[in-house]
């Protein structure tokens, strides 16, 4: 493994989507917090639904206090509004995520782009708002199947990245993350092969480097799309893949644990 890759601690983030919003979420957060003690070379983040954020954060704090303080699982929002406050019924602000114990936020997930019409400009505005509030963004990019089949993968990903690059550059010290998530691989059981994923990750690293060498060196680029325990090592072993954004397999501690353990084994070898 290159020294530059080694300098980026692997990040494994679980996006629970619209699952585990109550007591089961608190239990899962506790199980992930206990798992964290077994994978010290990996940073773990969980993104519960809004209704479980504060309780999950409390659970992770309690587990961290009972063990080694440096293995606290971080909490992420799955989305947020770009405004700090206002008449936006049903929305949640960066300040509210912060108040609920979040230190991270997932932005521009393909389900937000596809089903809720989020544009590149909206994702950029949210990214700015997240940094302003002290939340670290995981900005998602990725092409649809039609875009891949038409040979437009790199063009689409570059367009999505270009929208947020100036914001990421302005906040280079915060070391945000980017998640490359091919839309055709999300929740489908099909994942990009390591070579296919690495091609896009290397391109993203190159575009970051064209903006700033520090930005390229510090930004963790996660892969997302049907990551499971049995394919995690192949993906995470690639030179430019620094972790995973996990949907389905993050919904129980055993399958999430298998991915985290694969990342830990690679990072400690
Ligand atoms: C996701 O939604 O970010 C995701 C990667 O989902 P899955 O792992 O289920 O494909």
PDB file of N, CA and C in Angstrom, residues 159-212:
ATOM      1  N   UNK A 159     -18.705  16.332 -13.845  1.00  0.00           N
ATOM      2  CA  UNK A 159     -19.659  17.455 -13.728  1.00  0.00           C
ATOM      3  C   UNK A 159     -20.157  17.585 -12.279  1.00  0.00           C
ATOM      4  N   UNK A 160     -20.496  16.434 -11.675  1.00  0.00           N
ATOM      5  CA  UNK A 160     -20.991  16.461 -10.287  1.00  0.00           C
ATOM      6  C   UNK A 160     -19.889  16.935  -9.332  1.00  0.00           C
ATOM      7  N   UNK A 161     -18.671  16.482  -9.590  1.00  0.00           N
ATOM      8  CA  UNK A 161     -17.552  16.867  -8.725  1.00  0.00           C
ATOM      9  C   UNK A 161     -17.209  18.350  -8.904  1.00  0.00           C
ATOM     10  N   UNK A 162     -17.198  18.801 -10.154  1.00  0.00           N
ATOM     11  CA  UNK A 162     -16.853  20.205 -10.432  1.00  0.00           C
ATOM     12  C   UNK A 162     -17.744  21.167  -9.658  1.00  0.00           C
ATOM     13  N   UNK A 163     -19.011  20.774  -9.449  1.00  0.00           N
ATOM     14  CA  UNK A 163     -19.951  21.657  -8.747  1.00  0.00           C
ATOM     15  C   UNK A 163     -19.517  21.901  -7.299  1.00  0.00           C
ATOM     16  N   UNK A 164     -18.852  20.920  -6.695  1.00  0.00           N
ATOM     17  CA  UNK A 164     -18.483  21.065  -5.277  1.00  0.00           C
ATOM     18  C   UNK A 164     -16.986  21.327  -5.061  1.00  0.00           C
ATOM     19  N   UNK A 165     -16.189  21.179  -6.123  1.00  0.00           N
ATOM     20  CA  UNK A 165     -14.726  21.310  -5.956  1.00  0.00           C
ATOM     21  C   UNK A 165     -14.282  22.625  -5.317  1.00  0.00           C
ATOM     22  N   UNK A 166     -14.833  23.775  -5.754  1.00  0.00           N
ATOM     23  CA  UNK A 166     -14.378  25.025  -5.118  1.00  0.00           C
ATOM     24  C   UNK A 166     -14.700  25.056  -3.623  1.00  0.00           C
ATOM     25  N   UNK A 167     -15.821  24.449  -3.241  1.00  0.00           N
ATOM     26  CA  UNK A 167     -16.207  24.429  -1.826  1.00  0.00           C
ATOM     27  C   UNK A 167     -15.264  23.502  -1.051  1.00  0.00           C
ATOM     28  N   UNK A 168     -14.986  22.335  -1.619  1.00  0.00           N
ATOM     29  CA  UNK A 168     -14.073  21.398  -0.956  1.00  0.00           C
ATOM     30  C   UNK A 168     -12.683  22.026  -0.819  1.00  0.00           C
ATOM     31  N   UNK A 169     -12.278  22.736  -1.863  1.00  0.00           N
ATOM     32  CA  UNK A 169     -10.955  23.369  -1.851  1.00  0.00           C
ATOM     33  C   UNK A 169     -10.878  24.458  -0.780  1.00  0.00           C
ATOM     34  N   UNK A 170     -11.957  25.219  -0.671  1.00  0.00           N
ATOM     35  CA  UNK A 170     -11.974  26.308   0.329  1.00  0.00           C
ATOM     36  C   UNK A 170     -11.915  25.761   1.759  1.00  0.00           C
ATOM     37  N   UNK A 171     -12.289  24.500   1.921  1.00  0.00           N
ATOM     38  CA  UNK A 171     -12.324  23.897   3.268  1.00  0.00           C
ATOM     39  C   UNK A 171     -11.396  22.687   3.323  1.00  0.00           C
ATOM     40  N   UNK A 172     -10.275  22.787   2.625  1.00  0.00           N
ATOM     41  CA  UNK A 172      -9.379  21.636   2.490  1.00  0.00           C
ATOM     42  C   UNK A 172      -8.949  21.097   3.860  1.00  0.00           C
ATOM     43  N   UNK A 173      -8.840  21.981   4.842  1.00  0.00           N
ATOM     44  CA  UNK A 173      -8.362  21.548   6.164  1.00  0.00           C
ATOM     45  C   UNK A 173      -9.340  20.581   6.831  1.00  0.00           C
ATOM     46  N   UNK A 174     -10.595  20.603   6.416  1.00  0.00           N
ATOM     47  CA  UNK A 174     -11.609  19.745   7.048  1.00  0.00           C
ATOM     48  C   UNK A 174     -11.570  18.316   6.517  1.00  0.00           C
ATOM     49  N   UNK A 175     -10.943  18.112   5.371  1.00  0.00           N
ATOM     50  CA  UNK A 175     -10.827  16.768   4.796  1.00  0.00           C
ATOM     51  C   UNK A 175     -12.169  16.043   4.693  1.00  0.00           C
ATOM     52  N   UNK A 176     -12.993  16.541   3.820  1.00  0.00           N
ATOM     53  CA  UNK A 176     -14.292  15.920   3.543  1.00  0.00           C
ATOM     54  C   UNK A 176     -14.089  14.598   2.794  1.00  0.00           C
ATOM     55  N   UNK A 177     -15.169  13.894   2.573  1.00  0.00           N
ATOM     56  CA  UNK A 177     -15.077  12.641   1.805  1.00  0.00           C
ATOM     57  C   UNK A 177     -15.968  12.745   0.566  1.00  0.00           C
ATOM     58  N   UNK A 178     -15.587  12.001  -0.441  1.00  0.00           N
ATOM     59  CA  UNK A 178     -16.408  11.870  -1.651  1.00  0.00           C
ATOM     60  C   UNK A 178     -16.787  10.405  -1.744  1.00  0.00           C
ATOM     61  N   UNK A 179     -18.027  10.114  -2.088  1.00  0.00           N
ATOM     62  CA  UNK A 179     -18.419   8.715  -2.301  1.00  0.00           C
ATOM     63  C   UNK A 179     -18.759   8.536  -3.770  1.00  0.00           C
ATOM     64  N   UNK A 180     -18.013   7.673  -4.439  1.00  0.00           N
ATOM     65  CA  UNK A 180     -18.383   7.306  -5.812  1.00  0.00           C
ATOM     66  C   UNK A 180     -19.354   6.140  -5.721  1.00  0.00           C
ATOM     67  N   UNK A 181     -20.582   6.393  -6.137  1.00  0.00           N
ATOM     68  CA  UNK A 181     -21.618   5.370  -6.056  1.00  0.00           C
ATOM     69  C   UNK A 181     -22.316   5.244  -7.412  1.00  0.00           C
ATOM     70  N   UNK A 182     -21.890   4.270  -8.218  1.00  0.00           N
ATOM     71  CA  UNK A 182     -22.601   4.072  -9.483  1.00  0.00           C
ATOM     72  C   UNK A 182     -24.062   3.729  -9.174  1.00  0.00           C
ATOM     73  N   UNK A 183     -24.971   4.476  -9.738  1.00  0.00           N
ATOM     74  CA  UNK A 183     -26.388   4.331  -9.371  1.00  0.00           C
ATOM     75  C   UNK A 183     -26.882   2.911  -9.648  1.00  0.00           C
ATOM     76  N   UNK A 184     -26.362   2.294 -10.708  1.00  0.00           N
ATOM     77  CA  UNK A 184     -26.784   0.943 -11.090  1.00  0.00           C
ATOM     78  C   UNK A 184     -26.320  -0.121 -10.097  1.00  0.00           C
ATOM     79  N   UNK A 185     -25.443   0.265  -9.171  1.00  0.00           N
ATOM     80  CA  UNK A 185     -24.939  -0.713  -8.194  1.00  0.00           C
ATOM     81  C   UNK A 185     -25.582  -0.541  -6.825  1.00  0.00           C
ATOM     82  N   UNK A 186     -26.417   0.470  -6.663  1.00  0.00           N
ATOM     83  CA  UNK A 186     -26.981   0.745  -5.335  1.00  0.00           C
ATOM     84  C   UNK A 186     -28.215  -0.115  -5.092  1.00  0.00           C
ATOM     85  N   UNK A 187     -28.111  -0.958  -4.089  1.00  0.00           N
ATOM     86  CA  UNK A 187     -29.247  -1.785  -3.683  1.00  0.00           C
ATOM     87  C   UNK A 187     -29.632  -2.846  -4.699  1.00  0.00           C
ATOM     88  N   UNK A 188     -28.763  -3.094  -5.677  1.00  0.00           N
ATOM     89  CA  UNK A 188     -29.111  -4.040  -6.735  1.00  0.00           C
ATOM     90  C   UNK A 188     -28.395  -5.377  -6.580  1.00  0.00           C
ATOM     91  N   UNK A 189     -27.396  -5.409  -5.710  1.00  0.00           N
ATOM     92  CA  UNK A 189     -26.589  -6.619  -5.583  1.00  0.00           C
ATOM     93  C   UNK A 189     -25.465  -6.648  -6.615  1.00  0.00           C
ATOM     94  N   UNK A 190     -25.516  -5.727  -7.610  1.00  0.00           N
ATOM     95  CA  UNK A 190     -24.412  -5.654  -8.595  1.00  0.00           C
ATOM     96  C   UNK A 190     -23.434  -4.621  -8.082  1.00  0.00           C
ATOM     97  N   UNK A 191     -22.165  -4.964  -8.008  1.00  0.00           N
ATOM     98  CA  UNK A 191     -21.214  -3.929  -7.609  1.00  0.00           C
ATOM     99  C   UNK A 191     -20.221  -3.729  -8.729  1.00  0.00           C
ATOM    100  N   UNK A 192     -19.605  -2.548  -8.752  1.00  0.00           N
ATOM    101  CA  UNK A 192     -18.574  -2.337  -9.759  1.00  0.00           C
ATOM    102  C   UNK A 192     -17.413  -3.254  -9.388  1.00  0.00           C
ATOM    103  N   UNK A 193     -16.788  -3.846 -10.361  1.00  0.00           N
ATOM    104  CA  UNK A 193     -15.594  -4.654 -10.072  1.00  0.00           C
ATOM    105  C   UNK A 193     -14.497  -3.705  -9.586  1.00  0.00           C
ATOM    106  N   UNK A 194     -13.502  -4.251  -8.861  1.00  0.00           N
ATOM    107  CA  UNK A 194     -12.444  -3.377  -8.355  1.00  0.00           C
ATOM    108  C   UNK A 194     -11.796  -2.524  -9.457  1.00  0.00           C
ATOM    109  N   UNK A 195     -11.540  -3.100 -10.623  1.00  0.00           N
ATOM    110  CA  UNK A 195     -10.865  -2.324 -11.672  1.00  0.00           C
ATOM    111  C   UNK A 195     -11.774  -1.217 -12.196  1.00  0.00           C
ATOM    112  N   UNK A 196     -13.050  -1.556 -12.333  1.00  0.00           N
ATOM    113  CA  UNK A 196     -14.042  -0.580 -12.823  1.00  0.00           C
ATOM    114  C   UNK A 196     -14.168   0.589 -11.839  1.00  0.00           C
ATOM    115  N   UNK A 197     -14.236   0.249 -10.551  1.00  0.00           N
ATOM    116  CA  UNK A 197     -14.361   1.291  -9.530  1.00  0.00           C
ATOM    117  C   UNK A 197     -13.073   2.110  -9.451  1.00  0.00           C
ATOM    118  N   UNK A 198     -11.936   1.422  -9.466  1.00  0.00           N
ATOM    119  CA  UNK A 198     -10.648   2.122  -9.322  1.00  0.00           C
ATOM    120  C   UNK A 198     -10.443   3.127 -10.466  1.00  0.00           C
ATOM    121  N   UNK A 199     -10.922   2.792 -11.655  1.00  0.00           N
ATOM    122  CA  UNK A 199     -10.756   3.711 -12.790  1.00  0.00           C
ATOM    123  C   UNK A 199     -11.397   5.065 -12.468  1.00  0.00           C
ATOM    124  N   UNK A 200     -12.609   5.012 -11.891  1.00  0.00           N
ATOM    125  CA  UNK A 200     -13.305   6.265 -11.585  1.00  0.00           C
ATOM    126  C   UNK A 200     -12.661   6.949 -10.373  1.00  0.00           C
ATOM    127  N   UNK A 201     -12.287   6.146  -9.385  1.00  0.00           N
ATOM    128  CA  UNK A 201     -11.642   6.740  -8.196  1.00  0.00           C
ATOM    129  C   UNK A 201     -10.331   7.444  -8.587  1.00  0.00           C
ATOM    130  N   UNK A 202      -9.567   6.807  -9.474  1.00  0.00           N
ATOM    131  CA  UNK A 202      -8.295   7.420  -9.894  1.00  0.00           C
ATOM    132  C   UNK A 202      -8.572   8.723 -10.641  1.00  0.00           C
ATOM    133  N   UNK A 203      -9.630   8.724 -11.435  1.00  0.00           N
ATOM    134  CA  UNK A 203      -9.982   9.960 -12.158  1.00  0.00           C
ATOM    135  C   UNK A 203     -10.364  11.053 -11.161  1.00  0.00           C
ATOM    136  N   UNK A 204     -11.150  10.685 -10.159  1.00  0.00           N
ATOM    137  CA  UNK A 204     -11.554  11.681  -9.146  1.00  0.00           C
ATOM    138  C   UNK A 204     -10.309  12.222  -8.438  1.00  0.00           C
ATOM    139  N   UNK A 205      -9.388  11.316  -8.085  1.00  0.00           N
ATOM    140  CA  UNK A 205      -8.148  11.757  -7.409  1.00  0.00           C
ATOM    141  C   UNK A 205      -7.399  12.736  -8.316  1.00  0.00           C
ATOM    142  N   UNK A 206      -7.369  12.427  -9.602  1.00  0.00           N
ATOM    143  CA  UNK A 206      -6.666  13.299 -10.555  1.00  0.00           C
ATOM    144  C   UNK A 206      -7.321  14.677 -10.637  1.00  0.00           C
ATOM    145  N   UNK A 207      -8.656  14.723 -10.638  1.00  0.00           N
ATOM    146  CA  UNK A 207      -9.340  16.028 -10.703  1.00  0.00           C
ATOM    147  C   UNK A 207      -9.114  16.807  -9.406  1.00  0.00           C
ATOM    148  N   UNK A 208      -9.063  16.107  -8.284  1.00  0.00           N
ATOM    149  CA  UNK A 208      -8.765  16.792  -7.020  1.00  0.00           C
ATOM    150  C   UNK A 208      -7.338  17.357  -7.076  1.00  0.00           C
ATOM    151  N   UNK A 209      -6.411  16.544  -7.610  1.00  0.00           N
ATOM    152  CA  UNK A 209      -5.004  16.963  -7.671  1.00  0.00           C
ATOM    153  C   UNK A 209      -4.824  18.170  -8.579  1.00  0.00           C
ATOM    154  N   UNK A 210      -5.647  18.242  -9.621  1.00  0.00           N
ATOM    155  CA  UNK A 210      -5.538  19.391 -10.528  1.00  0.00           C
ATOM    156  C   UNK A 210      -5.954  20.673  -9.810  1.00  0.00           C
ATOM    157  N   UNK A 211      -6.723  20.539  -8.757  1.00  0.00           N
ATOM    158  CA  UNK A 211      -7.128  21.707  -7.958  1.00  0.00           C
ATOM    159  C   UNK A 211      -6.108  21.962  -6.865  1.00  0.00           C
ATOM    160  N   UNK A 212      -5.712  20.910  -6.157  1.00  0.00           N
ATOM    161  CA  UNK A 212      -4.753  21.079  -5.055  1.00  0.00           C
ATOM    162  C   UNK A 212      -4.185  19.722  -4.659  1.00  0.00           C
TER     163      UNK A 212
END
